[in-house]
Amino acid sequence: MKFLVFQFGCNAKGPQMWEEKVYKQNLHLSPIGGIKIACFLHNGVGVLTEQRVLPHFNLVYVTRGHGSYRDERGVELPVQAGDVIIVFPEIEHWYGPPPGESWDEFYMVFEGPVFDLWRSSGCLDQDRPVVSLRPMDFWRDRILGLIGGARAQTESELMRETVRLQELLTDIVEAGEQDMVDDIAWLEQAKSAIADSMDVRQAAGRMEQSYEGFRKRFRKLSGRSPGRYRTSLIMERACEMLGEPGVLLRDISDELGFCDEYHFSRQFSKTVGWSPSEYRTRIGRDPSRF
């Protein structure tokens, strides 16, 4: 099950409440490194001190708002929704929105020998700490595909997670260097095919690809399998139905093809992080922003 923790507080720079959702937190990493923590931050204000230095890498993807990034080397760059900031260890830096404003961001803390090698070899270019990643829906799904799954438990699972993080970093680097229009267009068509048929094999046939080829390309571009994407569509519909007054869990499970309410509730909790009843009590707080 996804590791979900919610934290709330007042921003030191303004009256708004910030809200943080923890998607992943690993107490141990693989021998080559990995993700320490990954979160979504709503109404964030960036770095709270004038400057700071981190001992690890930090990836920040801004999904709402605008601001800037600067560091000790004299680099100063604008940041807007759809930009990713890569913060390097031991470099004094600051980033965030203008005073009195806020932004939303995904952030991911990672470290390890393999990422130090990325840096020393120039694969991660510290002279390009801000990269534009658009369209935002595409990259938001890529990030969620990495951080939104079950927490890695074994060393082999931690290694696979680290490999997937490197795949994401590779795509980010390539996005800064070349046009990904064809890949993004293909993924949107594939998503549409899955949504229309709700059957991955039929979707692969519609895209004139073998099931295995379709599955591999979909996962590479989106960060999650076609099956997981199909499940997310079902859960989105479940969320809509849970927001409708008078709709029973039995009705929802029947319409969405579950054998009973128990199996629906278990899948909903696994995917969304809340039980259906918990979701209904929180729905007034606009969970869609996550």
Coordinates of C-alpha atoms in Angstrom, one line a residue:
M1 CA 0.0 0.0 0.0
K2 CA 1.2 3.5 -0.7
F3 CA 2.8 5.3 2.2
L4 CA 0.7 8.4 2.8
V5 CA 1.2 11.0 5.5
F6 CA -0.4 14.4 5.6
Q7 CA 1.1 17.4 7.3
F8 CA -0.3 20.9 7.7
G9 CA 1.1 24.2 8.9
C10 CA 1.3 27.9 8.5
N11 CA 3.7 29.5 6.1
A12 CA 6.3 31.7 7.7
K13 CA 6.0 34.0 4.7
G14 CA 2.3 34.4 4.6
P15 CA -1.1 33.5 6.0
Q16 CA -1.8 30.5 3.8
M17 CA -1.8 27.0 5.1
W18 CA 0.7 24.6 3.5
E19 CA -0.2 21.0 3.0
E20 CA 2.2 18.2 2.4
K21 CA 1.5 14.7 1.1
V22 CA 4.3 12.1 1.6
Y23 CA 4.2 9.5 -1.2
K24 CA 7.4 7.6 -0.4
Q25 CA 9.9 7.4 2.4
N26 CA 12.7 4.9 2.4
L27 CA 14.6 4.3 5.6
H28 CA 17.2 2.3 3.8
L29 CA 18.6 2.7 0.3
S30 CA 20.2 0.3 -2.2
P31 CA 24.0 0.1 -2.3
I32 CA 24.0 2.5 -5.3
G33 CA 21.6 5.0 -3.8
G34 CA 17.9 5.9 -4.2
I35 CA 15.0 8.0 -3.1
K36 CA 14.9 9.1 0.5
I37 CA 11.6 10.9 0.5
A38 CA 9.1 12.1 -2.2
C39 CA 6.2 14.4 -1.5
F40 CA 3.7 16.8 -3.0
L41 CA 3.6 20.3 -1.4
H42 CA 0.5 22.5 -1.8
N43 CA 0.9 26.3 -1.0
G44 CA 4.6 25.9 -0.6
V45 CA 6.9 28.9 -0.4
G46 CA 10.2 27.3 -1.4
V47 CA 13.3 27.6 0.8
L48 CA 12.5 29.2 4.1
T49 CA 16.0 30.6 4.8
E50 CA 17.8 33.1 2.7
Q51 CA 20.3 30.4 1.5
R52 CA 20.8 26.8 2.3
V53 CA 23.1 23.9 1.5
L54 CA 21.9 20.3 1.2
P55 CA 24.0 17.1 1.6
H56 CA 21.9 15.3 -1.1
F57 CA 20.2 15.9 -4.5
N58 CA 16.7 17.4 -4.6
L59 CA 14.4 17.4 -7.6
V60 CA 11.5 19.9 -7.5
Y61 CA 8.8 20.0 -10.1
V62 CA 6.6 23.1 -9.9
T63 CA 2.9 22.5 -11.0
R64 CA 1.4 25.8 -10.0
G65 CA 2.8 29.3 -9.6
H66 CA 6.0 31.0 -10.5
G67 CA 9.2 32.2 -8.9
S68 CA 13.0 31.9 -9.2
Y69 CA 16.1 29.9 -8.5
R70 CA 19.5 31.3 -7.5
D71 CA 22.7 29.9 -6.1
E72 CA 26.2 30.8 -4.8
R73 CA 27.7 30.7 -8.3
G74 CA 25.7 33.7 -9.4
V75 CA 23.1 31.7 -11.3
E76 CA 19.7 33.3 -11.2
L77 CA 16.8 31.8 -13.3
P78 CA 13.1 32.3 -13.5
V79 CA 10.9 29.3 -12.6
Q80 CA 7.3 28.7 -13.7
A81 CA 4.8 25.9 -13.6
G82 CA 6.1 23.1 -15.7
D83 CA 9.8 23.7 -14.7
V84 CA 11.9 21.2 -12.8
I85 CA 14.7 22.4 -10.5
I86 CA 17.6 20.0 -9.8
V87 CA 19.4 21.0 -6.6
F88 CA 22.9 19.7 -6.2
P89 CA 24.7 18.7 -3.0
E90 CA 27.0 21.2 -1.3
I91 CA 25.8 24.2 -3.5
E92 CA 24.3 27.1 -1.5
H93 CA 21.0 27.9 -3.1
W94 CA 17.5 29.4 -2.8
Y95 CA 14.3 28.9 -4.8
G96 CA 10.7 29.8 -4.3
P97 CA 7.8 32.1 -5.3
P98 CA 7.7 35.9 -4.8
P99 CA 7.0 37.2 -1.2
G100 CA 3.4 36.8 -0.3
E101 CA 2.8 34.1 -3.0
S102 CA 2.9 30.3 -3.0
W103 CA 3.3 27.5 -5.5
D104 CA 2.6 23.7 -5.7
E105 CA 5.4 21.3 -6.2
F106 CA 6.5 17.7 -6.2
Y107 CA 9.8 17.2 -4.6
M108 CA 12.1 14.2 -4.4
V109 CA 15.2 13.8 -2.2
F110 CA 17.7 11.3 -3.5
E111 CA 21.4 10.4 -3.0
G112 CA 24.0 7.7 -3.6
P113 CA 27.2 6.8 -5.5
V114 CA 25.4 6.3 -8.8
F115 CA 24.0 9.9 -8.7
D116 CA 27.4 11.3 -7.7
L117 CA 28.7 9.5 -10.9
W118 CA 25.9 11.2 -12.9
R119 CA 27.2 14.5 -11.6
S120 CA 30.9 14.0 -12.0
S121 CA 30.4 12.6 -15.6
G122 CA 28.3 15.6 -16.6
C123 CA 25.1 13.6 -17.2
L124 CA 23.5 15.9 -14.6
D125 CA 24.7 19.3 -15.6
Q126 CA 24.8 21.6 -12.5
D127 CA 25.1 24.6 -14.9
R128 CA 21.5 23.8 -16.0
P129 CA 19.6 23.6 -12.7
V130 CA 16.2 24.5 -14.3
V131 CA 14.7 22.6 -17.2
S132 CA 11.3 23.1 -18.8
L133 CA 9.1 19.9 -18.8
R134 CA 5.9 20.2 -20.7
P135 CA 3.1 19.2 -21.1
M136 CA 2.7 19.1 -17.3
D137 CA 0.1 16.3 -17.3
F138 CA 2.7 14.1 -19.0
W139 CA 5.5 14.8 -16.6
R140 CA 3.2 14.8 -13.5
D141 CA 2.2 11.2 -14.6
R142 CA 5.9 10.3 -15.0
I143 CA 6.7 11.4 -11.5
L144 CA 3.7 9.8 -10.0
G145 CA 4.5 6.6 -11.8
L146 CA 7.8 6.5 -9.9
I147 CA 6.7 7.7 -6.5
G148 CA 3.1 6.6 -6.3
G149 CA 3.6 2.8 -6.0
A150 CA 4.1 0.6 -3.0
R151 CA 7.1 1.2 -0.9
A152 CA 10.1 -0.9 -1.8
Q153 CA 10.8 -3.5 0.8
T154 CA 13.7 -5.6 -0.4
E155 CA 17.1 -4.7 -1.7
S156 CA 16.1 -5.9 -5.2
E157 CA 13.0 -3.7 -5.1
L158 CA 15.1 -0.7 -4.0
M159 CA 17.6 -1.4 -6.8
R160 CA 14.7 -1.4 -9.4
E161 CA 13.3 1.8 -7.9
T162 CA 16.8 3.4 -8.3
V163 CA 16.9 2.2 -11.9
R164 CA 13.5 3.8 -12.6
L165 CA 14.7 7.1 -11.0
Q166 CA 17.7 7.0 -13.4
E167 CA 15.3 6.5 -16.3
L168 CA 13.3 9.5 -15.2
L169 CA 16.5 11.6 -15.0
T170 CA 17.5 10.4 -18.4
D171 CA 14.2 11.6 -19.8
I172 CA 14.5 15.0 -18.0
V173 CA 18.0 15.4 -19.5
E174 CA 16.8 14.5 -23.0
A175 CA 13.8 16.8 -22.6
G176 CA 16.2 19.7 -22.2
E177 CA 18.0 18.7 -25.3
Q178 CA 15.5 17.4 -27.8
D179 CA 11.8 17.5 -28.9
M180 CA 9.7 14.7 -27.4
V181 CA 6.6 15.6 -29.4
D182 CA 6.2 12.2 -31.1
D183 CA 6.6 10.2 -27.8
I184 CA 4.1 12.5 -26.0
A185 CA 1.6 12.2 -28.9
W186 CA 1.9 8.4 -28.9
L187 CA 1.3 8.2 -25.2
E188 CA -1.8 10.4 -25.4
Q189 CA -3.2 8.1 -28.1
A190 CA -2.4 5.0 -26.0
K191 CA -4.1 6.5 -23.0
S192 CA -7.1 7.3 -25.1
A193 CA -7.2 3.7 -26.5
I194 CA -7.1 2.3 -23.0
A195 CA -9.8 4.7 -21.8
D196 CA -12.1 3.8 -24.7
S197 CA -11.8 0.0 -24.4
M198 CA -10.7 -0.4 -20.7
D199 CA -8.8 -3.4 -22.1
V200 CA -5.0 -3.2 -22.5
R201 CA -4.8 -5.9 -25.2
Q202 CA -7.5 -4.2 -27.3
A203 CA -5.7 -0.9 -26.9
A204 CA -2.5 -2.5 -28.1
G205 CA -4.3 -3.8 -31.2
R206 CA -5.8 -0.4 -31.9
M207 CA -2.3 1.1 -31.8
E208 CA -1.1 -1.7 -34.2
Q209 CA 1.4 -3.0 -31.7
S210 CA 2.0 -6.3 -30.0
Y211 CA 0.9 -6.4 -26.4
E212 CA 4.4 -6.7 -25.1
G213 CA 5.7 -3.8 -27.3
F214 CA 2.8 -1.6 -26.3
R215 CA 3.3 -2.4 -22.6
K216 CA 7.0 -1.7 -22.6
R217 CA 6.7 1.6 -24.5
F218 CA 3.8 2.8 -22.4
R219 CA 5.7 2.1 -19.2
K220 CA 8.9 3.8 -20.5
L221 CA 7.0 6.9 -21.4
S222 CA 4.5 7.1 -18.5
G223 CA 6.5 5.5 -15.7
R224 CA 3.7 3.0 -14.9
S225 CA 2.2 0.0 -16.6
P226 CA -0.9 0.1 -18.8
G227 CA -2.6 -2.0 -16.2
R228 CA -1.9 0.5 -13.5
Y229 CA -3.1 3.3 -15.7
R230 CA -6.3 1.4 -16.4
T231 CA -6.8 1.0 -12.6
S232 CA -6.2 4.7 -12.1
L233 CA -9.0 5.5 -14.6
I234 CA -11.4 3.2 -12.7
M235 CA -10.5 4.8 -9.4
E236 CA -11.0 8.3 -10.9
R237 CA -14.6 7.2 -11.8
A238 CA -15.0 5.8 -8.3
C239 CA -14.0 9.2 -6.9
E240 CA -16.6 10.9 -9.0
M241 CA -19.3 8.5 -7.9
L242 CA -18.3 8.8 -4.2
G243 CA -18.9 12.5 -4.6
E244 CA -22.4 12.0 -5.7
P245 CA -25.0 12.0 -2.9
G246 CA -26.9 8.7 -2.2
V247 CA -24.6 6.4 -4.2
L248 CA -24.0 3.2 -2.3
L249 CA -20.7 1.3 -2.4
R250 CA -22.5 -1.7 -3.7
D251 CA -23.7 0.4 -6.7
I252 CA -20.1 1.7 -7.4
S253 CA -18.5 -1.8 -7.1
D254 CA -21.2 -3.2 -9.5
E255 CA -20.7 -0.5 -12.1
L256 CA -17.0 -0.7 -12.1
G257 CA -16.9 -4.5 -12.4
F258 CA -15.8 -5.5 -8.9
C259 CA -17.2 -8.8 -7.5
D260 CA -18.2 -7.2 -4.3
E261 CA -17.8 -4.1 -2.0
Y262 CA -14.9 -5.6 -0.1
H263 CA -12.7 -6.0 -3.2
F264 CA -13.6 -2.5 -4.4
S265 CA -12.8 -0.9 -1.0
R266 CA -9.5 -2.8 -0.9
Q267 CA -8.4 -1.7 -4.4
F268 CA -9.6 1.9 -3.7
S269 CA -7.6 2.1 -0.4
K270 CA -4.5 0.6 -2.2
T271 CA -4.7 3.1 -5.1
V272 CA -6.0 6.3 -3.5
G273 CA -4.5 5.9 0.0
W274 CA -7.9 6.3 1.8
S275 CA -10.8 4.0 2.3
P276 CA -14.0 5.1 0.4
S277 CA -15.5 6.3 3.6
E278 CA -12.4 8.4 4.5
Y279 CA -12.4 9.8 1.0
R280 CA -16.0 10.9 1.4
T281 CA -15.2 12.8 4.6
R282 CA -12.3 14.6 3.0
I283 CA -13.8 15.3 -0.4
G284 CA -14.7 18.9 0.6
R285 CA -11.0 19.6 0.8
D286 CA -10.4 19.2 -3.0
P287 CA -8.3 16.1 -3.0
S288 CA -8.0 16.4 -6.8
R289 CA -5.2 18.8 -6.4
F290 CA -2.9 15.9 -5.5

